[in-house]
Amino acid sequence: MIIESLVTTLDVGGTLNCAPMGVEWGDDVIVIKPFADTATCRNLAATGVAVVNLTDDALLFAKAVAGHPDAVNPPTMAAARVTGRVLKAACTWREVEVTASEVPSPRARFTTRVVHRGSQREFLGFNRARHAVLEAAILATRTHLIPGAEIRAEFDRLRIIVEKTAGPDERMAMKLLEDYVTPRLMETPAR
């Protein structure tokens, strides 16, 4: 099963990277599959550890996709068992160590074992707007893979859901994602 998360990693100099990522979820093993050219991939290869953060904060997912300053340097606290950072916005998290890796292009595969579980608040879940923002965030990371017309059509559908069911954070998140995606779709040739 794929669970949407925010994966935090540190480079060898201690600089934080926060990336939205669907991970293959298991109680004791989590598989992280970043694109090979990403900071997450480089950091996992260099340090062998990460924190998989589960949160219901849809705005933070959108900010992470768009490279917003709030997600580049989000509030964190020290992890308990790995050299890493836990998002303060996390409901729960898993600290993981890499046990096996394959780094072919375009996607790497890091098999990890859970070495610590943490919890700091109840997961409120996703209403329709939060879910729509999460889907839009995933689409925003795929502008190089999915035809622009398909992404535009899906954003149009998701925008309606957000307009009907969102609070202010979800509206802000959707706007941020639309502003992020629009120039990328203009750069992407039709397929």
PDB file of C-alpha atoms in Angstrom:
ATOM      1  CA  MET A   1       0.000   0.000   0.000  1.00  0.00           C
ATOM      2  CA  ILE A   2       1.267   3.489  -0.871  1.00  0.00           C
ATOM      3  CA  ILE A   3       0.946   6.095   1.904  1.00  0.00           C
ATOM      4  CA  GLU A   4       1.491   9.785   1.152  1.00  0.00           C
ATOM      5  CA  SER A   5       4.059  11.279   3.494  1.00  0.00           C
ATOM      6  CA  LEU A   6       6.590  14.042   3.889  1.00  0.00           C
ATOM      7  CA  VAL A   7      10.043  12.484   3.983  1.00  0.00           C
ATOM      8  CA  THR A   8      12.731  14.466   5.755  1.00  0.00           C
ATOM      9  CA  THR A   9      16.397  13.780   5.130  1.00  0.00           C
ATOM     10  CA  LEU A  10      19.618  15.593   5.922  1.00  0.00           C
ATOM     11  CA  ASP A  11      22.612  15.935   3.654  1.00  0.00           C
ATOM     12  CA  VAL A  12      26.076  15.203   5.047  1.00  0.00           C
ATOM     13  CA  GLY A  13      26.381  18.858   6.078  1.00  0.00           C
ATOM     14  CA  GLY A  14      23.121  18.739   8.036  1.00  0.00           C
ATOM     15  CA  THR A  15      20.917  20.692   5.593  1.00  0.00           C
ATOM     16  CA  LEU A  16      17.285  19.591   5.766  1.00  0.00           C
ATOM     17  CA  ASN A  17      15.260  18.412   2.777  1.00  0.00           C
ATOM     18  CA  CYS A  18      11.485  17.942   3.095  1.00  0.00           C
ATOM     19  CA  ALA A  19       9.860  16.109   0.185  1.00  0.00           C
ATOM     20  CA  PRO A  20       6.319  14.869  -0.400  1.00  0.00           C
ATOM     21  CA  MET A  21       6.513  11.209  -1.276  1.00  0.00           C
ATOM     22  CA  GLY A  22       4.305   8.180  -1.572  1.00  0.00           C
ATOM     23  CA  VAL A  23       6.048   5.347   0.265  1.00  0.00           C
ATOM     24  CA  GLU A  24       5.385   1.613   0.257  1.00  0.00           C
ATOM     25  CA  TRP A  25       4.121   1.212   3.804  1.00  0.00           C
ATOM     26  CA  GLY A  26       4.748  -1.661   6.153  1.00  0.00           C
ATOM     27  CA  ASP A  27       4.837  -1.981   9.929  1.00  0.00           C
ATOM     28  CA  ASP A  28       8.543  -2.792  10.023  1.00  0.00           C
ATOM     29  CA  VAL A  29       9.723  -2.044   6.473  1.00  0.00           C
ATOM     30  CA  ILE A  30       9.074   1.097   4.411  1.00  0.00           C
ATOM     31  CA  VAL A  31      10.233   1.424   0.814  1.00  0.00           C
ATOM     32  CA  ILE A  32      11.113   4.943  -0.338  1.00  0.00           C
ATOM     33  CA  LYS A  33      11.336   5.476  -4.124  1.00  0.00           C
ATOM     34  CA  PRO A  34      12.585   8.990  -4.920  1.00  0.00           C
ATOM     35  CA  PHE A  35      13.554  10.111  -8.390  1.00  0.00           C
ATOM     36  CA  ALA A  36      17.281   9.501  -8.811  1.00  0.00           C
ATOM     37  CA  ASP A  37      18.124  13.172  -9.408  1.00  0.00           C
ATOM     38  CA  THR A  38      16.561  14.467  -6.158  1.00  0.00           C
ATOM     39  CA  ALA A  39      17.980  15.622  -2.841  1.00  0.00           C
ATOM     40  CA  THR A  40      16.051  12.834  -1.105  1.00  0.00           C
ATOM     41  CA  CYS A  41      17.877  10.232  -3.190  1.00  0.00           C
ATOM     42  CA  ARG A  42      21.283  11.836  -2.665  1.00  0.00           C
ATOM     43  CA  ASN A  43      20.698  12.215   1.074  1.00  0.00           C
ATOM     44  CA  LEU A  44      19.469   8.641   1.560  1.00  0.00           C
ATOM     45  CA  ALA A  45      22.452   7.317  -0.394  1.00  0.00           C
ATOM     46  CA  ALA A  46      24.876   9.431   1.652  1.00  0.00           C
ATOM     47  CA  THR A  47      23.438   9.064   5.162  1.00  0.00           C
ATOM     48  CA  GLY A  48      21.266   5.956   5.064  1.00  0.00           C
ATOM     49  CA  VAL A  49      18.513   7.433   7.250  1.00  0.00           C
ATOM     50  CA  ALA A  50      15.255   9.370   6.949  1.00  0.00           C
ATOM     51  CA  VAL A  51      12.120  10.305   8.830  1.00  0.00           C
ATOM     52  CA  VAL A  52       8.778   9.440   7.223  1.00  0.00           C
ATOM     53  CA  ASN A  53       6.287  12.017   8.555  1.00  0.00           C
ATOM     54  CA  LEU A  54       2.520  11.475   8.409  1.00  0.00           C
ATOM     55  CA  THR A  55       0.464  14.649   8.604  1.00  0.00           C
ATOM     56  CA  ASP A  56      -2.988  15.934   7.765  1.00  0.00           C
ATOM     57  CA  ASP A  57      -1.540  19.370   6.902  1.00  0.00           C
ATOM     58  CA  ALA A  58      -2.418  19.638   3.190  1.00  0.00           C
ATOM     59  CA  LEU A  59      -0.924  23.136   3.001  1.00  0.00           C
ATOM     60  CA  LEU A  60       2.486  21.793   4.039  1.00  0.00           C
ATOM     61  CA  PHE A  61       2.298  19.189   1.239  1.00  0.00           C
ATOM     62  CA  ALA A  62       1.591  21.995  -1.258  1.00  0.00           C
ATOM     63  CA  LYS A  63       4.412  24.147   0.130  1.00  0.00           C
ATOM     64  CA  ALA A  64       6.845  21.228  -0.100  1.00  0.00           C
ATOM     65  CA  VAL A  65       5.962  20.624  -3.755  1.00  0.00           C
ATOM     66  CA  ALA A  66       6.317  24.319  -4.620  1.00  0.00           C
ATOM     67  CA  GLY A  67       9.596  24.770  -2.732  1.00  0.00           C
ATOM     68  CA  HIS A  68       7.969  27.403  -0.513  1.00  0.00           C
ATOM     69  CA  PRO A  69      10.273  28.732   2.236  1.00  0.00           C
ATOM     70  CA  ASP A  70       7.968  27.326   4.938  1.00  0.00           C
ATOM     71  CA  ALA A  71       8.675  23.831   3.611  1.00  0.00           C
ATOM     72  CA  VAL A  72      12.334  24.385   2.794  1.00  0.00           C
ATOM     73  CA  ASN A  73      12.957  25.135   6.454  1.00  0.00           C
ATOM     74  CA  PRO A  74       9.865  23.928   8.332  1.00  0.00           C
ATOM     75  CA  PRO A  75       9.680  23.752  12.127  1.00  0.00           C
ATOM     76  CA  THR A  76      11.238  20.473  13.240  1.00  0.00           C
ATOM     77  CA  MET A  77      12.565  18.652  16.256  1.00  0.00           C
ATOM     78  CA  ALA A  78      15.364  16.118  16.592  1.00  0.00           C
ATOM     79  CA  ALA A  79      14.595  12.506  15.742  1.00  0.00           C
ATOM     80  CA  ALA A  80      15.045  10.037  18.604  1.00  0.00           C
ATOM     81  CA  ARG A  81      17.055   7.220  16.960  1.00  0.00           C
ATOM     82  CA  VAL A  82      18.449   8.527  13.671  1.00  0.00           C
ATOM     83  CA  THR A  83      20.329  11.659  12.739  1.00  0.00           C
ATOM     84  CA  GLY A  84      17.320  13.388  11.303  1.00  0.00           C
ATOM     85  CA  ARG A  85      14.473  15.824  11.879  1.00  0.00           C
ATOM     86  CA  VAL A  86      10.802  15.247  12.660  1.00  0.00           C
ATOM     87  CA  LEU A  87       8.292  17.777  11.343  1.00  0.00           C
ATOM     88  CA  LYS A  88       6.426  19.570  14.112  1.00  0.00           C
ATOM     89  CA  ALA A  89       3.379  19.307  11.807  1.00  0.00           C
ATOM     90  CA  ALA A  90       3.640  15.492  11.864  1.00  0.00           C
ATOM     91  CA  CYS A  91       0.882  13.563  13.576  1.00  0.00           C
ATOM     92  CA  THR A  92       3.031  10.436  13.648  1.00  0.00           C
ATOM     93  CA  TRP A  93       6.355   9.468  12.155  1.00  0.00           C
ATOM     94  CA  ARG A  94       8.721   6.604  11.509  1.00  0.00           C
ATOM     95  CA  GLU A  95      12.474   6.914  11.780  1.00  0.00           C
ATOM     96  CA  VAL A  96      14.082   4.568   9.274  1.00  0.00           C
ATOM     97  CA  GLU A  97      17.492   3.163   8.316  1.00  0.00           C
ATOM     98  CA  VAL A  98      18.337   1.960   4.801  1.00  0.00           C
ATOM     99  CA  THR A  99      18.909  -1.796   4.560  1.00  0.00           C
ATOM    100  CA  ALA A 100      19.121  -2.081   0.759  1.00  0.00           C
ATOM    101  CA  SER A 101      19.262   0.335  -2.136  1.00  0.00           C
ATOM    102  CA  GLU A 102      19.078   0.397  -5.912  1.00  0.00           C
ATOM    103  CA  VAL A 103      19.694   3.713  -7.654  1.00  0.00           C
ATOM    104  CA  PRO A 104      18.806   3.237 -11.321  1.00  0.00           C
ATOM    105  CA  SER A 105      17.375   6.124 -13.289  1.00  0.00           C
ATOM    106  CA  PRO A 106      14.741   7.492 -13.209  1.00  0.00           C
ATOM    107  CA  ARG A 107      13.666   6.117  -9.780  1.00  0.00           C
ATOM    108  CA  ALA A 108      15.725   4.790  -6.936  1.00  0.00           C
ATOM    109  CA  ARG A 109      14.505   2.246  -4.405  1.00  0.00           C
ATOM    110  CA  PHE A 110      15.556   2.352  -0.763  1.00  0.00           C
ATOM    111  CA  THR A 111      14.304  -0.441   1.453  1.00  0.00           C
ATOM    112  CA  THR A 112      14.351   0.726   5.059  1.00  0.00           C
ATOM    113  CA  ARG A 113      13.621  -0.729   8.450  1.00  0.00           C
ATOM    114  CA  VAL A 114      11.688   1.191  11.062  1.00  0.00           C
ATOM    115  CA  VAL A 115      13.893   1.857  14.100  1.00  0.00           C
ATOM    116  CA  HIS A 116      11.551   4.214  15.966  1.00  0.00           C
ATOM    117  CA  ARG A 117       7.884   5.234  15.906  1.00  0.00           C
ATOM    118  CA  GLY A 118       6.649   8.538  17.269  1.00  0.00           C
ATOM    119  CA  SER A 119       3.343  10.290  17.770  1.00  0.00           C
ATOM    120  CA  GLN A 120       2.509  13.805  18.863  1.00  0.00           C
ATOM    121  CA  ARG A 121      -1.137  14.417  17.950  1.00  0.00           C
ATOM    122  CA  GLU A 122      -4.234  12.809  16.543  1.00  0.00           C
ATOM    123  CA  PHE A 123      -4.497  12.500  12.774  1.00  0.00           C
ATOM    124  CA  LEU A 124      -7.623  14.455  11.853  1.00  0.00           C
ATOM    125  CA  GLY A 125      -7.797  12.954   8.394  1.00  0.00           C
ATOM    126  CA  PHE A 126      -8.588  14.423   5.035  1.00  0.00           C
ATOM    127  CA  ASN A 127     -11.878  16.001   4.082  1.00  0.00           C
ATOM    128  CA  ARG A 128     -12.593  16.222   0.347  1.00  0.00           C
ATOM    129  CA  ALA A 129     -10.665  19.498  -0.026  1.00  0.00           C
ATOM    130  CA  ARG A 130      -7.556  18.164   1.722  1.00  0.00           C
ATOM    131  CA  HIS A 131      -7.694  15.054  -0.412  1.00  0.00           C
ATOM    132  CA  ALA A 132      -8.076  17.194  -3.559  1.00  0.00           C
ATOM    133  CA  VAL A 133      -5.051  19.287  -2.555  1.00  0.00           C
ATOM    134  CA  LEU A 134      -3.046  16.121  -1.957  1.00  0.00           C
ATOM    135  CA  GLU A 135      -3.996  14.828  -5.423  1.00  0.00           C
ATOM    136  CA  ALA A 136      -3.079  18.207  -6.952  1.00  0.00           C
ATOM    137  CA  ALA A 137       0.278  18.102  -5.145  1.00  0.00           C
ATOM    138  CA  ILE A 138       1.001  14.680  -6.610  1.00  0.00           C
ATOM    139  CA  LEU A 139       0.077  15.928 -10.091  1.00  0.00           C
ATOM    140  CA  ALA A 140       2.344  18.954  -9.622  1.00  0.00           C
ATOM    141  CA  THR A 141       5.304  16.618  -9.177  1.00  0.00           C
ATOM    142  CA  ARG A 142       4.450  14.843 -12.441  1.00  0.00           C
ATOM    143  CA  THR A 143       4.451  17.735 -14.947  1.00  0.00           C
ATOM    144  CA  HIS A 144       7.391  16.096 -16.718  1.00  0.00           C
ATOM    145  CA  LEU A 145       5.514  12.782 -17.020  1.00  0.00           C
ATOM    146  CA  ILE A 146       1.850  13.604 -17.701  1.00  0.00           C
ATOM    147  CA  PRO A 147       0.563  15.602 -20.697  1.00  0.00           C
ATOM    148  CA  GLY A 148      -0.254  19.213 -19.791  1.00  0.00           C
ATOM    149  CA  ALA A 149      -3.855  18.967 -21.014  1.00  0.00           C
ATOM    150  CA  GLU A 150      -4.455  16.030 -18.672  1.00  0.00           C
ATOM    151  CA  ILE A 151      -3.014  17.930 -15.697  1.00  0.00           C
ATOM    152  CA  ARG A 152      -5.049  21.061 -16.537  1.00  0.00           C
ATOM    153  CA  ALA A 153      -8.266  19.021 -16.750  1.00  0.00           C
ATOM    154  CA  GLU A 154      -7.578  17.302 -13.441  1.00  0.00           C
ATOM    155  CA  PHE A 155      -6.724  20.616 -11.742  1.00  0.00           C
ATOM    156  CA  ASP A 156     -10.028  22.039 -13.030  1.00  0.00           C
ATOM    157  CA  ARG A 157     -11.902  19.092 -11.471  1.00  0.00           C
ATOM    158  CA  LEU A 158      -9.987  19.315  -8.177  1.00  0.00           C
ATOM    159  CA  ARG A 159     -10.482  23.092  -7.953  1.00  0.00           C
ATOM    160  CA  ILE A 160     -14.264  22.585  -7.846  1.00  0.00           C
ATOM    161  CA  ILE A 161     -13.927  20.240  -4.867  1.00  0.00           C
ATOM    162  CA  VAL A 162     -11.690  22.730  -3.056  1.00  0.00           C
ATOM    163  CA  GLU A 163     -14.081  25.615  -3.767  1.00  0.00           C
ATOM    164  CA  LYS A 164     -16.995  23.621  -2.305  1.00  0.00           C
ATOM    165  CA  THR A 165     -15.388  22.063   0.784  1.00  0.00           C
ATOM    166  CA  ALA A 166     -12.189  23.908   1.730  1.00  0.00           C
ATOM    167  CA  GLY A 167     -11.118  26.040   4.617  1.00  0.00           C
ATOM    168  CA  PRO A 168      -8.604  28.870   4.196  1.00  0.00           C
ATOM    169  CA  ASP A 169      -5.515  26.609   4.338  1.00  0.00           C
ATOM    170  CA  GLU A 170      -6.781  24.323   1.597  1.00  0.00           C
ATOM    171  CA  ARG A 171      -7.726  27.294  -0.607  1.00  0.00           C
ATOM    172  CA  MET A 172      -4.240  28.750  -0.101  1.00  0.00           C
ATOM    173  CA  ALA A 173      -2.676  25.350  -0.858  1.00  0.00           C
ATOM    174  CA  MET A 174      -4.609  24.953  -4.113  1.00  0.00           C
ATOM    175  CA  LYS A 175      -3.676  28.464  -5.248  1.00  0.00           C
ATOM    176  CA  LEU A 176      -0.016  27.791  -4.426  1.00  0.00           C
ATOM    177  CA  LEU A 177      -0.088  24.576  -6.479  1.00  0.00           C
ATOM    178  CA  GLU A 178      -1.838  26.252  -9.413  1.00  0.00           C
ATOM    179  CA  ASP A 179       0.742  29.045  -9.379  1.00  0.00           C
ATOM    180  CA  TYR A 180       3.504  26.428  -9.268  1.00  0.00           C
ATOM    181  CA  VAL A 181       2.098  24.252 -12.082  1.00  0.00           C
ATOM    182  CA  THR A 182       1.008  26.924 -14.578  1.00  0.00           C
ATOM    183  CA  PRO A 183       4.468  27.984 -15.810  1.00  0.00           C
ATOM    184  CA  ARG A 184       5.637  24.366 -15.910  1.00  0.00           C
ATOM    185  CA  LEU A 185       2.736  23.403 -18.156  1.00  0.00           C
ATOM    186  CA  MET A 186       3.609  26.240 -20.533  1.00  0.00           C
ATOM    187  CA  GLU A 187       7.172  24.862 -20.748  1.00  0.00           C
ATOM    188  CA  THR A 188       5.991  21.289 -21.356  1.00  0.00           C
ATOM    189  CA  PRO A 189       5.392  20.467 -25.028  1.00  0.00           C
ATOM    190  CA  ALA A 190       2.111  18.751 -25.876  1.00  0.00           C
ATOM    191  CA  ARG A 191       2.447  14.968 -26.075  1.00  0.00           C
TER     192      ARG A 191
END
